[in-house]
Amino acid sequence: MKIVSENKSFGGAQRVYEHDSDTLSCAMRVGVFLPGEAPTNKTTTLFWLSGLTCTEQNFITKAGAQKLASELGVVLITPDTSPRGVGVPDAEDSAYDLGLGAGFYLNATQAPWTKHYKMYDYIVHELPEIVSSISSIALDRLGISGHSMGGHGALTIHLRNPELFKSVSAFSPIVGPSEVPWGRKVFTAYLGDDRERWAAYDAVRLVARNQSGAEILIDQGGADEFLEAQLQPERFAEACRAEGQKLHLRLQDGYDHSYYFIASFIDDHIRHHIRELDRLTG
Amino acid sequence: MKIVSENKSFGGAQRVYEHDSDTLSCAMRVGVFLPGEAPTNKTTTLFWLSGLTCTEQNFITKAGAQKLASELGVVLITPDTSPRGVGVPDAEDSAYDLGLGAGFYLNATQAPWTKHYKMYDYIVHELPEIVSSISSIALDRLGISGHSMGGHGALTIHLRNPELFKSVSAFSPIVGPSEVPWGRKVFTAYLGDDRERWAAYDAVRLVARNQSGAEILIDQGGADEFLEAQLQPERFAEACRAEGQKLHLRLQDGYDHSYYFIASFIDDHIRHHIRELDRLTG
């Protein structure tokens, strides 16, 4: 682990680390915000998974989360969205929605993606261990959130690992990738044609088998340009209702898919995670 | 005036406009944040001048000012930092500190800069009129702030126009450009060798002739990499003391020159402008 950059922010430290990932077979960057107060056993740690085209930079420069995180003593962990570097394959046409910047938080099973594209294992297994080595960050109060592709990552990773990522929220998540253009394209490329294998990475389908005791918070902008074609949160709401999964889905009138939307409501999400972790670990 | 983009943000609207500037002889973009509440005669408007290499985007995406601006009903005006477009000259070596992105908020008198590089007139004369045509933005409660080169712009423009820009603050300003490398380079290029002509754009020298009734707020990061060579705020503090100009200079331990620093203290600056405008217009 080496520190690539460090900026004082709201009395805390916004760092970017670089480390060699065994899971992804490449060097990876990850943002770590450490609040001013030293971590205690009540410290909350929140993983943030970004959307298509993003790196570890988007959230830490644009979401404005450090202010409340510093006040409430929350550690923010912001990984990159795909493997990176020489030798890591990209989409042949360098499309924004496949390959680099589009890891989709899954483990690829198809060539040429299998060697590097294992973002699911990276987020679930490698990264928690990596960050727990920093500054005594504990993992007993760990939440996960994300935006768009990262909202998909947060929901699916929580539903499969509710004992590790105990609290969950999402902005504008891709809730049912099996049935929308972004998801069908990348699942076919990364996982092949067998739609049964897609279910493990599809929140709408997962919630039928894996409910969690957490209340899921989702914020969705009403003016989001991807709402109807790619996001369709009502499909997840319906699945949660059918299965008894607690969900708080908020439609935020007039908001779009940008970080302006995330910034406007990120404080609510931070408070949600603290409240849920208090309840679930109390 | 055409709207290039609009994003809902904290209940308000973060817009970017494009307009043809008569002063600069080119098309210019300017950010305008309109808080959720309609402007009233108590509405505060704050001009923000960005630093070297910036456009209208840096502040609106990174400073996190919209939250408090929306709560307190403050309009934020964020111009670009130089003329732009085909035909606008740049430094021969495309240096970051001369030409495009480095207008320095002055009126150039030397070739090849004279036609377009008139950012002083643009900010003082053209832009207030332009924005006053939007959504009944009034100019009777107008403040100015900025960062680095933009902090220089805010201080000098306020000291020369205290009846228009009544309140002022700055982050990490270049207070005495005549005596530091950034300033000597651009002043020589834009204004020529006669140092007497530089005084109108040098806050340390200006304050000897033009004091204002406002209290100037300056925040300076103690870990700023440009502090000693380019910024030297103590020279301005000394000049203000000698002339009886009210100044509140705060050295913020550990903070650098980045937008992480600005975000950490921008709320203090917004509150400073409101307090000063209340006092000065009360």
XYZ file of C-alpha atoms in Angstrom:
564
model
C 0.000 0.000 0.000
C 1.466 3.325 -0.955
C -0.159 6.725 -0.546
C -0.507 8.415 -3.964
C -2.075 11.622 -2.673
C -3.305 13.091 0.579
C -5.412 16.233 1.027
C -6.646 17.587 4.319
C -10.420 17.838 4.130
C -12.810 18.980 6.864
C -10.241 18.191 9.510
C -9.721 14.664 8.167
C -7.543 13.192 5.437
C -8.671 12.318 1.925
C -6.086 9.821 0.745
C -5.656 7.804 -2.427
C -3.727 4.568 -2.044
C -2.261 2.323 -4.716
C -1.782 -1.376 -4.117
C -1.108 -4.521 -6.133
C -4.292 -6.544 -6.262
C -3.868 -10.316 -6.228
C -7.490 -10.757 -7.252
C -7.360 -8.432 -10.253
C -3.704 -9.059 -11.229
C -3.001 -5.348 -11.581
C -2.274 -2.230 -9.543
C -5.406 -0.555 -8.162
C -6.160 2.820 -6.668
C -8.603 3.328 -3.835
C -9.736 6.436 -2.046
C -9.765 6.380 1.757
C -11.241 9.254 3.753
C -10.219 9.222 7.382
C -12.215 11.570 9.625
C -10.344 13.820 11.999
C -11.150 11.743 15.040
C -9.230 8.475 15.379
C -11.346 5.388 14.606
C -13.008 3.721 17.593
C -15.072 0.569 17.897
C -18.105 2.707 17.019
C -16.534 3.897 13.754
C -18.674 3.324 10.686
C -16.978 2.419 7.404
C -18.827 2.978 4.142
C -17.792 1.463 0.821
C -18.873 3.563 -2.161
C -19.081 1.907 -5.594
C -19.079 4.323 -8.513
C -20.807 4.066 -11.872
C -19.739 3.581 -15.485
C -16.650 5.552 -16.619
C -15.736 6.555 -13.059
C -12.509 6.065 -11.137
C -11.838 6.473 -7.429
C -11.796 10.244 -8.075
C -15.424 11.040 -8.957
C -16.964 10.486 -5.548
C -14.153 12.047 -3.547
C -14.084 15.250 -5.607
C -17.795 15.718 -6.338
C -20.076 14.139 -3.741
C -19.249 16.411 -0.815
C -19.475 13.496 1.627
C -16.398 14.359 3.657
C -18.087 17.094 5.697
C -20.673 14.904 7.430
C -18.316 11.899 7.422
C -15.853 13.979 9.390
C -18.508 15.243 11.815
C -19.890 11.762 12.461
C -16.594 9.849 12.301
C -17.272 7.812 9.162
C -14.481 6.237 7.059
C -15.204 6.350 3.293
C -13.690 3.704 1.005
C -13.939 4.453 -2.727
C -12.485 1.838 -5.081
C -12.019 2.158 -8.821
C -14.684 0.650 -11.113
C -12.581 -1.886 -13.031
C -9.090 -3.330 -13.251
C -6.609 -0.946 -14.886
C -3.246 -0.841 -16.579
C -1.163 -2.353 -19.333
C -2.409 -5.825 -20.262
C -5.934 -5.306 -18.926
C -8.325 -5.798 -21.870
C -10.861 -3.174 -22.890
C -13.886 -3.361 -25.172
C -12.760 -3.612 -28.803
C -14.487 -0.331 -29.640
C -13.441 1.225 -26.304
C -17.144 1.471 -25.424
C -17.829 3.249 -22.124
C -20.140 0.446 -20.958
C -17.834 -2.587 -21.257
C -14.258 -3.215 -20.158
C -12.272 -0.385 -18.549
C -14.438 1.679 -16.192
C -17.223 -0.914 -16.479
C -16.252 -3.840 -14.244
C -19.868 -4.286 -13.076
C -18.796 -5.768 -9.725
C -18.847 -9.365 -10.995
C -16.399 -12.203 -11.650
C -16.054 -12.710 -15.410
C -16.061 -16.266 -16.742
C -15.533 -15.526 -20.451
C -12.423 -14.677 -22.481
C -10.710 -12.225 -22.612
C -12.023 -10.984 -19.249
C -11.351 -13.840 -16.808
C -7.844 -12.926 -15.693
C -8.534 -9.374 -14.512
C -12.279 -8.738 -14.322
C -13.062 -10.046 -10.839
C -14.438 -6.947 -9.196
C -16.888 -8.970 -7.085
C -14.110 -10.880 -5.366
C -12.032 -7.720 -5.103
C -14.755 -5.766 -3.289
C -15.999 -8.631 -1.114
C -12.779 -10.431 -0.224
C -9.624 -8.461 -0.982
C -10.487 -4.826 -0.326
C -11.956 -5.236 3.185
C -8.746 -6.950 4.258
C -6.617 -4.300 2.564
C -8.363 -1.368 4.228
C -8.528 -3.042 7.612
C -4.741 -2.753 7.652
C -5.008 1.050 7.486
C -5.224 3.046 10.631
C -7.165 0.408 12.571
C -10.263 0.556 10.379
C -12.618 -2.048 11.829
C -15.069 -4.014 9.701
C -17.785 -4.725 12.232
C -19.748 -1.615 11.233
C -19.470 -1.792 7.459
C -22.001 -0.440 4.956
C -22.087 -0.297 1.178
C -23.555 2.221 -1.227
C -23.099 3.239 -4.825
C -24.436 4.932 -7.928
C -25.920 3.417 -11.094
C -23.622 0.455 -11.960
C -22.270 0.948 -8.424
C -25.804 0.921 -7.015
C -26.210 -2.455 -8.695
C -22.933 -3.506 -7.068
C -24.029 -2.306 -3.636
C -27.410 -4.078 -3.742
C -26.101 -7.395 -5.047
C -23.049 -7.472 -2.804
C -25.147 -6.654 0.260
C -27.789 -9.273 -0.547
C -25.096 -11.948 -0.907
C -22.990 -10.789 2.058
C -25.303 -9.205 4.645
C -23.080 -10.343 7.504
C -20.127 -8.338 6.119
C -21.848 -5.358 4.472
C -24.617 -4.978 7.009
C -26.207 -1.750 5.771
C -26.946 -0.756 2.191
C -28.189 2.119 0.088
C -28.039 3.149 -3.562
C -28.508 6.073 -5.906
C -30.127 5.371 -9.286
C -29.138 1.677 -9.236
C -29.360 -0.752 -12.153
C -31.642 -3.065 -10.203
C -32.354 -5.689 -12.851
C -29.441 -5.841 -15.310
C -30.671 -9.115 -16.892
C -33.542 -7.234 -18.494
C -31.987 -3.931 -19.607
C -29.535 -3.013 -22.403
C -26.514 -2.162 -20.205
C -26.851 -5.403 -18.264
C -27.580 -7.736 -21.188
C -24.540 -6.417 -23.045
C -22.027 -6.818 -20.238
C -23.467 -10.027 -18.788
C -23.276 -11.673 -22.224
C -19.682 -10.526 -22.631
C -18.443 -11.270 -19.092
C -20.642 -14.271 -18.147
C -21.795 -15.837 -21.425
C -25.288 -16.609 -22.706
C -26.581 -18.751 -19.837
C -29.002 -16.428 -18.092
C -29.059 -18.624 -14.985
C -25.530 -17.491 -14.217
C -26.652 -13.866 -14.411
C -28.999 -14.223 -11.449
C -26.201 -13.947 -8.886
C -25.545 -10.413 -10.121
C -29.125 -9.195 -10.500
C -30.772 -7.601 -7.454
C -34.324 -8.209 -8.698
C -33.612 -11.918 -9.065
C -31.361 -12.206 -6.004
C -33.906 -10.823 -3.584
C -36.158 -13.786 -4.318
C -33.569 -16.050 -2.668
C -31.531 -13.764 -0.392
C -33.439 -11.283 1.735
C -31.577 -9.356 4.406
C -32.618 -7.869 7.704
C -31.483 -4.420 6.605
C -33.744 -1.700 5.293
C -32.538 -0.796 1.821
C -32.558 2.922 0.982
C -32.735 3.883 -2.703
C -32.864 7.423 -4.074
C -33.883 7.769 -7.710
C -34.045 11.044 -9.619
C -37.342 11.639 -11.388
C -35.614 13.440 -14.292
C -32.937 10.742 -14.694
C -32.287 10.213 -18.405
C -31.720 6.469 -17.820
C -34.751 5.867 -15.610
C -37.054 4.061 -18.023
C -34.609 2.213 -20.274
C -31.933 1.080 -17.800
C -32.940 1.569 -14.163
C -36.627 0.689 -13.588
C -36.531 0.758 -9.768
C -40.204 -0.248 -9.523
C -39.200 -3.766 -10.609
C -37.012 -4.027 -7.513
C -39.718 -2.487 -5.336
C -42.154 -5.133 -6.570
C -39.687 -7.962 -5.908
C -38.995 -6.633 -2.389
C -42.709 -6.388 -1.653
C -43.253 -9.952 -2.833
C -40.427 -11.262 -0.644
C -40.888 -9.114 2.441
C -37.577 -7.294 1.955
C -37.628 -3.883 3.629
C -37.048 -1.115 1.089
C -37.355 2.650 1.230
C -37.483 3.855 -2.388
C -37.621 7.626 -2.772
C -38.384 9.262 -6.110
C -36.708 12.676 -6.047
C -38.578 14.982 -8.365
C -36.514 16.850 -10.963
C -33.135 15.295 -10.160
C -30.986 13.706 -12.882
C -28.281 11.014 -12.995
C -25.361 13.305 -12.086
C -23.231 13.875 -9.015
C -25.329 16.988 -8.340
C -28.065 14.515 -7.388
C -25.738 12.412 -5.252
C -24.361 15.467 -3.444
C -27.897 16.640 -2.671
C -28.772 13.463 -0.739
C -25.495 11.827 0.329
C -25.904 13.120 3.893
C -29.210 11.263 4.173
C -27.448 8.078 3.093
C -24.628 8.475 5.597
C -27.186 8.914 8.384
C -29.137 5.913 7.096
C -26.069 3.692 7.347
C -25.272 4.838 10.878
C -28.877 4.280 11.972
C -29.040 0.834 10.380
C -25.672 -0.223 11.781
C -26.753 0.947 15.237
C -29.883 -1.151 14.917
C -28.272 -4.235 13.369
C -25.185 -4.367 15.561
C -26.821 -2.918 18.711
C -27.868 33.825 -23.271
C -28.497 30.156 -23.827
C -28.588 27.446 -21.161
C -25.907 24.832 -21.906
C -26.716 22.582 -18.944
C -28.989 22.527 -15.941
C -28.801 20.153 -12.962
C -31.092 20.223 -9.967
C -28.938 20.626 -6.879
C -30.108 20.927 -3.269
C -33.537 22.058 -4.410
C -32.054 24.770 -6.633
C -30.710 24.832 -10.177
C -27.047 24.688 -11.166
C -27.008 26.123 -14.668
C -24.267 26.850 -17.165
C -25.020 29.615 -19.645
C -23.216 30.534 -22.838
C -23.271 34.071 -24.186
C -21.407 36.188 -26.721
C -19.203 38.606 -24.831
C -18.757 42.030 -26.419
C -15.875 42.763 -24.071
C -13.914 39.594 -24.805
C -14.967 39.172 -28.465
C -15.764 35.491 -27.974
C -18.400 33.147 -26.582
C -18.147 32.641 -22.820
C -19.590 30.153 -20.385
C -20.689 31.091 -16.900
C -22.127 29.001 -14.088
C -25.211 30.323 -12.322
C -26.589 28.610 -9.228
C -30.112 29.656 -8.396
C -31.302 28.595 -4.933
C -34.696 26.953 -4.609
C -36.357 30.039 -3.229
C -37.063 32.817 -5.729
C -34.713 35.813 -5.381
C -35.948 38.654 -3.184
C -34.491 42.048 -2.376
C -32.534 40.336 0.408
C -30.939 37.856 -2.010
C -27.156 37.769 -1.877
C -25.220 37.207 -5.094
C -21.646 35.951 -4.911
C -19.195 36.062 -7.805
C -16.554 33.322 -7.620
C -13.313 33.747 -9.594
C -11.383 30.536 -10.148
C -7.640 29.981 -10.372
C -5.161 29.039 -13.084
C -6.276 26.260 -15.500
C -9.870 26.355 -14.273
C -13.102 26.844 -16.187
C -16.589 27.570 -14.863
C -16.781 23.865 -13.950
C -14.252 23.509 -11.113
C -16.105 25.435 -8.445
C -19.556 24.148 -9.315
C -18.500 20.479 -9.260
C -15.992 20.492 -6.403
C -16.584 23.248 -3.848
C -19.853 21.969 -2.406
C -21.191 25.510 -2.055
C -24.683 24.810 -3.357
C -25.946 23.273 -0.111
C -25.560 26.353 2.086
C -26.274 28.686 -0.845
C -29.605 26.962 -1.259
C -30.391 27.091 2.464
C -29.534 30.785 2.741
C -30.816 31.884 -0.665
C -27.501 32.852 -2.259
C -26.988 33.088 -6.032
C -23.532 31.875 -7.165
C -21.978 33.285 -10.358
C -18.934 31.390 -11.627
C -17.295 32.758 -14.784
C -14.543 31.129 -16.808
C -10.946 32.265 -16.193
C -10.034 33.577 -19.652
C -11.461 34.197 -23.092
C -11.899 30.982 -25.096
C -12.341 29.689 -28.614
C -10.937 29.791 -32.114
C -8.860 32.915 -32.664
C -8.141 33.543 -28.978
C -4.344 33.453 -28.555
C -2.646 31.158 -26.068
C 0.907 31.131 -24.715
C 3.327 29.939 -27.402
C 4.321 26.947 -25.294
C 0.732 26.420 -24.077
C 1.974 27.165 -20.550
C -0.707 26.779 -17.863
C 0.110 30.173 -16.360
C -0.313 32.447 -19.393
C -3.040 32.726 -22.018
C -5.961 30.299 -21.963
C -7.094 29.573 -18.410
C -4.882 32.388 -17.104
C -6.694 35.655 -17.845
C -5.610 37.128 -14.486
C -8.663 39.409 -14.306
C -6.923 42.336 -16.043
C -7.179 44.286 -19.299
C -4.187 43.448 -21.494
C -2.420 46.277 -23.294
C 0.192 44.264 -25.203
C 0.025 42.222 -28.432
C -1.256 39.590 -29.063
C -3.521 39.837 -26.016
C -5.359 43.149 -26.379
C -8.347 42.031 -28.439
C -9.602 39.265 -26.133
C -7.856 39.439 -22.766
C -10.039 41.960 -20.941
C -11.233 39.879 -18.014
C -11.255 42.909 -15.689
C -13.810 44.729 -17.800
C -15.737 41.515 -18.346
C -16.125 40.820 -14.617
C -16.696 44.429 -13.535
C -18.818 45.784 -16.366
C -20.286 43.135 -18.639
C -21.040 40.144 -16.415
C -23.040 41.965 -13.713
C -25.345 43.307 -16.411
C -25.603 39.897 -18.068
C -26.571 38.076 -14.895
C -28.944 40.779 -13.731
C -31.082 39.826 -16.733
C -31.508 36.299 -15.322
C -34.342 35.534 -13.036
C -34.411 38.963 -11.394
C -30.948 38.687 -9.831
C -30.369 42.003 -8.098
C -26.931 43.572 -7.723
C -27.418 45.570 -4.551
C -26.106 42.717 -2.385
C -23.123 41.587 -4.433
C -19.971 39.960 -3.067
C -16.848 38.589 -4.706
C -14.549 35.734 -3.789
C -12.023 33.512 -5.494
C -9.067 31.181 -5.288
C -5.387 31.797 -6.046
C -5.380 33.826 -9.311
C -9.093 34.284 -8.611
C -8.344 35.438 -5.067
C -6.101 38.081 -6.640
C -9.024 38.976 -8.915
C -11.477 39.218 -6.020
C -9.209 41.440 -3.886
C -8.234 43.825 -6.674
C -11.725 44.097 -8.163
C -13.237 44.740 -4.740
C -10.667 47.390 -3.813
C -11.324 49.230 -7.088
C -15.122 48.761 -7.039
C -16.278 48.587 -3.428
C -19.617 50.174 -4.264
C -20.453 47.319 -6.677
C -18.724 44.317 -5.051
C -19.383 45.326 -1.467
C -18.103 42.237 0.316
C -14.955 40.249 -0.398
C -13.096 37.125 0.588
C -10.380 34.941 -0.887
C -8.751 31.544 -0.628
C -4.963 31.363 -1.108
C -4.849 34.616 -3.110
C -1.891 35.924 -5.096
C -1.830 39.146 -3.089
C 1.213 40.806 -4.604
C 1.696 39.619 -8.201
C 4.253 42.332 -9.014
C 6.774 40.594 -6.767
C 6.235 36.872 -7.467
C 7.022 34.649 -10.482
C 3.426 34.024 -11.651
C 2.619 37.728 -11.541
C 5.840 39.039 -13.089
C 5.486 36.643 -15.997
C 1.885 37.482 -16.892
C 2.094 41.200 -16.101
C 5.112 41.546 -18.395
C 3.281 39.681 -21.152
C -0.137 41.329 -20.767
C 0.821 44.812 -19.526
C 4.439 45.365 -20.608
C 7.501 46.320 -18.601
C 6.258 49.483 -16.929
C 5.715 48.383 -13.352
C 3.607 51.452 -12.584
C 0.864 49.993 -14.775
C 0.939 46.798 -12.737
C -0.165 48.547 -9.548
C -3.829 48.633 -10.556
C -3.822 44.830 -10.493
C -1.798 44.248 -7.334
C -3.698 44.094 -4.031
C -0.644 44.905 -1.900
C -0.033 48.086 -3.883
C -3.720 48.949 -4.407
C -4.580 48.950 -0.736
C -2.188 51.864 -0.219
C -4.522 54.008 -2.314
C -7.918 52.294 -2.169
C -9.098 51.054 1.218
C -12.659 49.804 1.573
C -15.092 49.723 4.464
C -15.437 45.951 4.151
C -13.660 43.422 6.298
C -11.614 41.217 3.994
C -11.622 37.497 4.857
C -8.687 35.411 3.606
C -8.146 31.713 4.245
C -4.675 30.369 3.502
C -3.639 26.740 3.852
C -0.514 26.211 5.920
C 0.599 23.268 3.750
C -0.025 25.120 0.471
C 2.779 24.265 -1.957
C 2.696 27.824 -3.402
C 2.624 29.670 -0.084
C 6.183 30.961 0.080
C 7.045 31.473 -3.584
C 3.784 32.837 -5.002
C 1.252 33.803 -2.325
C 2.944 35.482 0.673
C -0.243 36.669 2.403
C 1.728 38.353 5.183
C 2.726 41.068 2.694
C -0.938 41.939 2.254
C -1.550 41.739 5.999
C 1.263 44.222 6.545
C -0.086 46.599 3.896
C -3.581 46.413 5.398
C -2.224 47.116 8.876
C -0.300 50.132 7.578
C -3.371 51.537 5.841
C -6.059 50.666 8.383
C -7.799 48.209 6.041
C -9.783 45.616 8.000
C -8.529 42.114 7.259
C -9.176 38.715 8.829
C -6.366 36.437 7.647
C -6.684 32.844 8.818
C -3.847 30.356 8.440
C -5.433 26.909 8.221
C -2.958 24.364 9.446
C -2.289 21.388 7.179
C -4.490 22.474 4.254
C -3.108 22.637 0.703
C -3.982 24.582 -2.469
C -6.728 22.223 -3.681
C -10.503 22.320 -3.812
C -10.507 20.062 -0.727
C -9.340 23.166 1.129
C -11.960 25.390 -0.484
C -14.765 22.907 0.250
C -13.704 22.734 3.895
C -14.211 26.478 4.461
C -16.551 27.742 1.726
C -19.503 27.816 4.146
C -17.598 30.235 6.380
C -17.072 32.491 3.364
C -20.722 32.436 2.339
C -21.704 33.404 5.884
C -19.035 36.126 5.890
C -20.488 37.712 2.750
C -24.025 37.664 4.125
C -22.870 39.210 7.415
C -20.853 41.897 5.668
C -23.608 42.714 3.194
C -26.079 42.978 6.077
C -23.724 45.400 7.813
C -22.763 47.431 4.742
C -26.216 47.726 3.187
C -28.167 47.683 6.484
